[in-house]
Amino acid sequence: AKNSMDYYAKFFHTHISDDDVVVHAKGKDLALDLDSMNSSRLRIGGRLNHAMGKNNAYYFGLAYQREFNGSVTGALEGKDIVAPSTKGDTGFMELGVKLFDASKYDLDLGGFGSIGKKKGAGINLNFNWKF
């Protein structure tokens, strides 16, 4: 069996433009004015890959993410709304298996989870057929 380690650092910046929408609530049309939003995140992580033979591998990864800003302001019917924020720390974990034949296909099946400011879990399935 052969082990390898991948390290990474990623920076994400997202800009969402302002928008004015109409919200329908309890038979009324309410004006919601949302200001523009900027989000800046830095994610640092690593993944341990463990090869099992020549056609499959298992992996386990951990990452830390810091959201530096990411709040949005706005007004509902002219009154300021509470600004929700995504600022904070999040930890990520992933676990999965890769099955492949270098000349024909590769299959990646894994699960992931996050804790901290952004909580969640999910499953990834990625299949590539080569022809």
Coordinates of N, CA, C and O in Angstrom, one line a residue:
A1 N 0.8 -1.2 0.0 CA 0.0 0.0 0.0 C 0.9 1.2 0.0 O 1.9 1.3 0.6
K2 N 0.4 2.3 -0.7 CA 1.2 3.5 -0.8 C 0.4 4.7 -0.3 O -0.8 4.8 -0.7
N3 N 1.0 5.5 0.5 CA 0.3 6.7 1.1 C 0.9 8.0 0.4 O 2.1 8.0 0.1
S4 N 0.0 9.0 0.2 CA 0.5 10.3 -0.3 C -0.4 11.3 0.4 O -1.5 11.0 0.9
M5 N 0.1 12.5 0.5 CA -0.6 13.6 1.2 C -0.6 14.8 0.2 O 0.4 15.2 -0.4
D6 N -1.8 15.4 0.1 CA -2.0 16.6 -0.7 C -2.4 17.7 0.3 O -3.2 17.5 1.2
Y7 N -1.7 18.9 0.1 CA -2.0 20.0 0.9 C -2.6 21.1 0.0 O -2.2 21.2 -1.2
Y8 N -3.4 22.0 0.5 CA -3.9 23.1 -0.4 C -4.3 24.3 0.5 O -4.6 24.2 1.7
A9 N -4.3 25.4 -0.2 CA -4.8 26.7 0.4 C -5.6 27.3 -0.8 O -5.1 27.4 -1.9
K10 N -6.8 27.7 -0.4 CA -7.7 28.3 -1.4 C -8.3 29.6 -0.9 O -8.6 29.7 0.3
F11 N -8.4 30.6 -1.8 CA -9.0 31.9 -1.4 C -10.2 32.1 -2.3 O -10.1 31.9 -3.5
F12 N -11.4 32.4 -1.7 CA -12.6 32.6 -2.5 C -13.1 34.0 -2.2 O -13.1 34.5 -1.1
H13 N -13.4 34.7 -3.2 CA -14.1 36.0 -3.1 C -15.3 36.0 -3.9 O -15.3 35.7 -5.1
T14 N -16.4 36.4 -3.3 CA -17.7 36.4 -4.0 C -18.3 37.8 -3.8 O -18.3 38.4 -2.7
H15 N -18.8 38.4 -4.9 CA -19.6 39.6 -4.9 C -21.0 39.4 -5.4 O -21.2 38.8 -6.5
I16 N -22.0 39.8 -4.6 CA -23.4 39.7 -5.0 C -23.9 41.1 -5.1 O -23.8 41.9 -4.1
S17 N -24.4 41.5 -6.2 CA -25.0 42.9 -6.4 C -26.2 43.1 -5.6 O -26.9 42.1 -5.3
D18 N -26.5 44.4 -5.4 CA -27.8 44.7 -4.7 C -29.0 44.3 -5.5 O -28.9 44.2 -6.7
D19 N -30.1 44.2 -4.8 CA -31.3 43.8 -5.5 C -32.5 44.3 -4.8 O -32.5 44.4 -3.5
D20 N -33.6 44.6 -5.5 CA -34.9 45.0 -4.9 C -35.9 44.0 -5.3 O -36.0 43.8 -6.5
V21 N -36.6 43.4 -4.4 CA -37.5 42.4 -4.7 C -38.8 42.6 -3.9 O -38.9 43.4 -3.0
V22 N -39.9 42.0 -4.4 CA -41.2 42.0 -3.7 C -41.4 40.7 -3.0 O -41.3 39.7 -3.7
V23 N -41.7 40.7 -1.8 CA -42.0 39.5 -1.0 C -43.5 39.5 -0.7 O -44.1 40.4 -0.3
H24 N -44.1 38.3 -1.0 CA -45.5 38.1 -0.8 C -45.7 37.4 0.5 O -45.2 36.3 0.7
A25 N -46.3 38.1 1.5 CA -46.5 37.5 2.8 C -47.8 37.9 3.4 O -48.2 39.1 3.5
K26 N -48.6 36.9 3.8 CA -49.9 37.1 4.4 C -50.8 38.0 3.6 O -51.4 39.0 4.2
G27 N -50.8 37.8 2.3 CA -51.7 38.6 1.5 C -51.2 40.0 1.1 O -51.9 40.8 0.5
K28 N -50.0 40.3 1.5 CA -49.4 41.7 1.3 C -48.2 41.5 0.4 O -47.5 40.6 0.4
D29 N -47.9 42.6 -0.4 CA -46.7 42.7 -1.1 C -45.8 43.6 -0.4 O -46.1 44.8 -0.1
L30 N -44.6 43.1 0.0 CA -43.7 43.9 0.8 C -42.4 44.2 0.0 O -41.9 43.3 -0.7
A31 N -41.9 45.4 0.1 CA -40.7 45.8 -0.7 C -39.4 45.4 0.2 O -39.3 45.9 1.3
L32 N -38.6 44.6 -0.4 CA -37.3 44.2 0.3 C -36.2 44.7 -0.6 O -36.0 44.4 -1.7
D33 N -35.3 45.6 0.0 CA -34.2 46.2 -0.6 C -32.9 45.6 0.0 O -32.6 45.8 1.2
L34 N -32.2 44.8 -0.8 CA -31.0 44.2 -0.3 C -29.7 44.9 -0.9 O -29.7 45.1 -2.1
D35 N -28.8 45.2 0.0 CA -27.5 45.9 -0.4 C -26.6 44.8 -1.0 O -26.8 43.6 -0.8
S36 N -25.6 45.3 -1.7 CA -24.6 44.3 -2.2 C -23.8 43.7 -1.1 O -23.8 44.2 0.0
M37 N -23.2 42.5 -1.4 CA -22.5 41.7 -0.4 C -21.2 41.2 -1.0 O -21.1 40.9 -2.1
N38 N -20.2 41.3 -0.1 CA -18.9 40.7 -0.5 C -18.5 39.6 0.5 O -18.7 39.8 1.7
S39 N -18.0 38.5 0.1 CA -17.6 37.4 0.9 C -16.2 37.1 0.6 O -15.8 36.9 -0.6
S40 N -15.3 37.0 1.6 CA -13.9 36.6 1.4 C -13.6 35.4 2.4 O -13.8 35.6 3.6
R41 N -13.2 34.3 1.8 CA -12.9 33.1 2.6 C -11.5 32.5 2.3 O -11.1 32.5 1.1
L42 N -10.8 32.0 3.3 CA -9.6 31.3 3.1 C -9.7 29.9 3.7 O -10.2 29.8 4.8
R43 N -9.4 28.9 2.9 CA -9.5 27.5 3.3 C -8.2 26.9 3.2 O -7.5 26.9 2.1
I44 N -7.7 26.2 4.2 CA -6.5 25.5 4.3 C -6.8 24.1 4.7 O -7.5 23.8 5.6
G45 N -6.2 23.1 3.9 CA -6.5 21.7 4.3 C -5.5 20.7 3.7 O -4.5 21.1 3.0
G46 N -5.8 19.5 4.0 CA -5.0 18.4 3.5 C -5.8 17.1 3.3 O -6.9 17.0 3.9
R47 N -5.3 16.3 2.5 CA -6.0 15.0 2.2 C -4.9 13.9 2.2 O -3.9 14.0 1.4
L48 N -5.2 12.8 3.0 CA -4.3 11.6 3.0 C -4.9 10.6 2.0 O -6.1 10.3 2.1
N49 N -4.1 10.2 1.1 CA -4.6 9.2 0.1 C -3.9 7.9 0.4 O -2.6 7.9 0.6
H50 N -4.6 6.8 0.4 CA -4.1 5.5 0.7 C -4.4 4.5 -0.5 O -5.6 4.2 -0.6
A51 N -3.4 4.2 -1.3 CA -3.6 3.3 -2.4 C -3.8 1.9 -2.0 O -3.0 1.4 -1.2
M52 N -4.7 1.2 -2.5 CA -5.0 -0.2 -2.2 C -4.9 -1.0 -3.6 O -5.9 -1.0 -4.3
G53 N -3.8 -1.4 -3.9 CA -3.6 -2.0 -5.2 C -3.5 -1.0 -6.3 O -3.3 0.2 -6.0
K54 N -3.6 -1.3 -7.5 CA -3.4 -0.3 -8.6 C -4.7 0.3 -9.0 O -4.7 1.3 -9.8
N55 N -5.9 -0.2 -8.6 CA -7.2 0.3 -9.1 C -8.1 0.9 -8.1 O -9.3 1.2 -8.4
N56 N -7.6 1.1 -6.9 CA -8.5 1.8 -5.9 C -7.7 2.5 -4.8 O -6.5 2.1 -4.6
A57 N -8.3 3.5 -4.2 CA -7.6 4.2 -3.2 C -8.7 4.8 -2.2 O -9.8 5.0 -2.6
Y58 N -8.3 5.0 -1.0 CA -9.2 5.6 0.0 C -8.6 6.9 0.4 O -7.3 7.1 0.2
Y59 N -9.4 7.9 0.8 CA -8.9 9.2 1.2 C -9.6 9.7 2.4 O -10.7 9.4 2.7
F60 N -8.9 10.5 3.2 CA -9.4 11.2 4.4 C -8.9 12.6 4.4 O -7.6 12.8 4.2
G61 N -9.7 13.6 4.5 CA -9.2 15.0 4.5 C -9.8 15.8 5.6 O -10.9 15.6 6.1
L62 N -9.1 16.8 6.0 CA -9.5 17.8 7.0 C -9.1 19.2 6.4 O -8.1 19.4 5.8
A63 N -10.0 20.2 6.7 CA -9.7 21.5 6.3 C -10.3 22.5 7.3 O -11.3 22.2 8.1
Y64 N -9.7 23.7 7.3 CA -10.2 24.8 8.2 C -10.5 26.0 7.3 O -9.7 26.3 6.3
Q65 N -11.6 26.6 7.5 CA -12.0 27.8 6.7 C -12.3 29.0 7.6 O -13.0 28.8 8.6
R66 N -11.8 30.2 7.2 CA -12.1 31.4 7.9 C -12.9 32.3 6.9 O -12.4 32.6 5.9
E67 N -14.1 32.7 7.3 CA -14.9 33.7 6.6 C -14.6 35.1 7.2 O -14.8 35.3 8.4
F68 N -14.0 36.0 6.4 CA -13.5 37.3 7.0 C -14.7 38.3 7.0 O -14.6 39.2 7.9
N69 N -15.6 38.3 6.1 CA -16.7 39.1 6.1 C -17.9 38.3 5.6 O -17.8 37.1 5.6
G70 N -18.9 38.9 5.1 CA -20.0 38.1 4.5 C -21.3 38.4 5.1 O -22.1 37.6 5.4
S71 N -21.5 39.7 5.5 CA -22.9 40.1 6.0 C -23.6 40.9 4.9 O -23.0 41.5 4.1
V72 N -24.9 40.9 5.0 CA -25.7 41.6 4.1 C -26.6 42.5 4.8 O -27.1 42.2 5.9
T73 N -26.8 43.7 4.3 CA -27.7 44.7 5.0 C -28.8 45.0 4.0 O -28.7 44.7 2.8
G74 N -29.9 45.5 4.5 CA -31.0 45.9 3.7 C -32.2 46.4 4.5 O -32.0 46.7 5.7
A75 N -33.3 46.6 3.8 CA -34.5 47.2 4.4 C -35.7 46.5 3.9 O -35.8 46.1 2.8
L76 N -36.7 46.3 4.8 CA -38.0 45.8 4.5 C -39.0 46.8 4.8 O -39.1 47.3 5.9
E77 N -39.6 47.3 3.7 CA -40.6 48.4 3.8 C -40.0 49.6 4.5 O -40.6 50.3 5.3
G78 N -38.7 49.9 4.1 CA -38.0 51.1 4.6 C -37.4 50.9 6.0 O -36.7 51.8 6.5
K79 N -37.6 49.8 6.7 CA -37.0 49.6 8.0 C -35.8 48.6 7.9 O -35.9 47.6 7.2
D80 N -34.7 49.0 8.5 CA -33.5 48.1 8.5 C -33.8 46.7 9.0 O -34.5 46.5 9.9
I81 N -33.2 45.7 8.2 CA -33.3 44.3 8.7 C -32.0 43.9 9.5 O -31.0 44.6 9.3
V82 N -32.2 42.9 10.3 CA -31.0 42.4 11.0 C -30.1 41.8 10.0 O -30.5 41.0 9.1
A83 N -28.8 42.2 10.0 CA -27.9 41.7 9.0 C -27.4 40.3 9.3 O -26.6 40.1 10.2
P84 N -27.8 39.3 8.6 CA -27.3 38.0 8.8 C -25.8 38.0 8.3 O -25.4 38.7 7.4
S85 N -25.0 37.1 9.0 CA -23.6 37.1 8.7 C -23.1 35.7 8.6 O -23.5 34.8 9.3
T86 N -22.1 35.5 7.7 CA -21.5 34.2 7.5 C -20.0 34.2 8.1 O -19.3 33.3 7.9
K87 N -19.7 35.4 8.7 CA -18.3 35.5 9.3 C -18.1 34.5 10.4 O -18.9 34.3 11.3
G88 N -16.9 33.9 10.3 CA -16.6 32.9 11.4 C -15.8 31.7 10.9 O -15.3 31.8 9.7
D89 N -15.6 30.7 11.7 CA -14.7 29.6 11.4 C -15.6 28.3 11.2 O -16.6 28.1 11.8
T90 N -15.1 27.5 10.2 CA -15.7 26.3 9.9 C -14.7 25.2 9.7 O -13.6 25.4 9.1
G91 N -14.9 24.0 10.2 CA -14.1 22.8 10.0 C -14.7 21.9 9.0 O -16.0 21.6 9.1
F92 N -14.0 21.3 8.1 CA -14.5 20.3 7.2 C -13.8 19.0 7.3 O -12.6 18.9 7.6
M93 N -14.5 17.9 7.0 CA -13.9 16.6 7.0 C -14.5 15.8 5.8 O -15.7 16.0 5.5
E94 N -13.7 15.0 5.2 CA -14.1 14.2 4.0 C -13.5 12.8 4.2 O -12.5 12.6 4.7
L95 N -14.3 11.9 3.6 CA -13.9 10.5 3.7 C -14.4 9.8 2.4 O -15.6 10.0 2.1
G96 N -13.6 9.1 1.7 CA -14.2 8.5 0.5 C -13.3 7.4 -0.1 O -12.2 7.1 0.4
V97 N -13.7 6.9 -1.3 CA -13.0 5.8 -2.0 C -13.0 6.2 -3.5 O -14.0 6.8 -4.0
K98 N -11.9 5.9 -4.2 CA -11.8 6.1 -5.6 C -11.5 4.7 -6.2 O -10.6 4.0 -5.8
L99 N -12.3 4.4 -7.2 CA -12.1 3.2 -8.0 C -11.8 3.6 -9.4 O -12.5 4.5 -10.0
F100 N -10.8 3.1 -10.1 CA -10.4 3.6 -11.4 C -9.7 2.5 -12.2 O -9.1 1.6 -11.7
D101 N -9.8 2.7 -13.5 CA -9.0 2.0 -14.5 C -8.5 3.2 -15.4 O -9.3 3.8 -16.1
A102 N -7.2 3.4 -15.3 CA -6.7 4.6 -16.0 C -7.1 4.9 -17.4 O -7.2 6.0 -17.8
S103 N -7.4 3.8 -18.1 CA -7.7 4.0 -19.6 C -9.2 4.0 -19.8 O -9.7 4.4 -20.9
K104 N -10.1 3.7 -18.8 CA -11.5 3.6 -19.1 C -12.4 4.5 -18.2 O -13.3 5.2 -18.7
Y105 N -12.2 4.5 -16.9 CA -13.1 5.2 -16.0 C -12.5 5.6 -14.7 O -11.4 5.1 -14.3
D106 N -13.1 6.5 -14.0 CA -12.8 6.6 -12.6 C -14.1 7.0 -11.8 O -15.0 7.7 -12.4
L107 N -14.2 6.5 -10.6 CA -15.4 6.6 -9.8 C -14.9 7.1 -8.4 O -14.0 6.5 -7.8
D108 N -15.5 8.2 -7.9 CA -15.2 8.8 -6.6 C -16.5 8.8 -5.8 O -17.4 9.5 -6.2
L109 N -16.5 8.1 -4.7 CA -17.7 8.1 -3.8 C -17.2 8.5 -2.4 O -16.3 7.9 -1.9
G110 N -17.8 9.6 -1.9 CA -17.3 10.0 -0.6 C -18.4 10.8 0.1 O -19.4 11.2 -0.4
G111 N -18.1 11.0 1.4 CA -19.0 11.8 2.2 C -18.2 13.0 2.9 O -17.0 12.9 3.0
F112 N -18.9 14.0 3.3 CA -18.3 15.2 3.9 C -19.2 15.7 4.9 O -20.4 15.5 4.9
G113 N -18.6 16.5 5.8 CA -19.3 17.2 6.9 C -18.6 18.4 7.3 O -17.4 18.6 7.1
S114 N -19.3 19.4 7.9 CA -18.7 20.6 8.3 C -19.4 21.0 9.7 O -20.5 20.7 9.9
I115 N -18.5 21.6 10.5 CA -19.0 22.1 11.8 C -18.5 23.5 12.0 O -17.6 23.9 11.3
G116 N -19.1 24.2 12.9 CA -18.7 25.6 13.1 C -19.8 26.5 12.6 O -21.0 26.3 12.7
K117 N -19.4 27.6 11.9 CA -20.3 28.6 11.4 C -21.2 28.0 10.3 O -22.4 28.3 10.3
K118 N -20.7 27.2 9.5 CA -21.4 26.5 8.4 C -21.5 25.0 8.8 O -20.5 24.3 8.8
K119 N -22.7 24.5 9.1 CA -22.9 23.1 9.5 C -23.5 22.4 8.4 O -24.4 22.9 7.7
G120 N -23.2 21.1 8.2 CA -23.8 20.4 7.1 C -23.1 19.1 6.9 O -22.1 18.8 7.4
A121 N -23.7 18.3 6.0 CA -23.2 17.0 5.6 C -23.7 16.6 4.2 O -24.7 17.2 3.8
G122 N -23.0 15.8 3.6 CA -23.5 15.4 2.2 C -22.7 14.2 1.7 O -21.7 13.7 2.3
I123 N -23.1 13.8 0.5 CA -22.4 12.7 -0.2 C -22.0 13.2 -1.6 O -22.8 13.9 -2.2
N124 N -20.9 12.8 -2.0 CA -20.4 13.1 -3.4 C -20.3 11.8 -4.2 O -19.9 10.8 -3.7
L125 N -20.7 11.9 -5.4 CA -20.6 10.8 -6.4 C -20.1 11.5 -7.7 O -20.8 12.3 -8.3
N126 N -19.0 11.0 -8.2 CA -18.4 11.6 -9.4 C -18.0 10.4 -10.2 O -17.2 9.5 -9.8
F127 N -18.5 10.3 -11.5 CA -18.1 9.2 -12.4 C -17.7 9.7 -13.7 O -18.4 10.6 -14.3
N128 N -16.5 9.3 -14.2 CA -16.0 9.8 -15.5 C -15.7 8.5 -16.3 O -15.0 7.6 -15.9
W129 N -16.3 8.5 -17.5 CA -16.1 7.4 -18.5 C -15.2 8.0 -19.6 O -15.5 9.1 -20.2
K130 N -14.1 7.3 -19.9 CA -13.2 7.8 -20.9 C -13.4 7.1 -22.2 O -13.4 5.8 -22.2
F131 N -13.5 7.7 -23.3 CA -13.6 7.1 -24.6 C -12.9 7.9 -25.7 O -12.4 8.9 -25.5

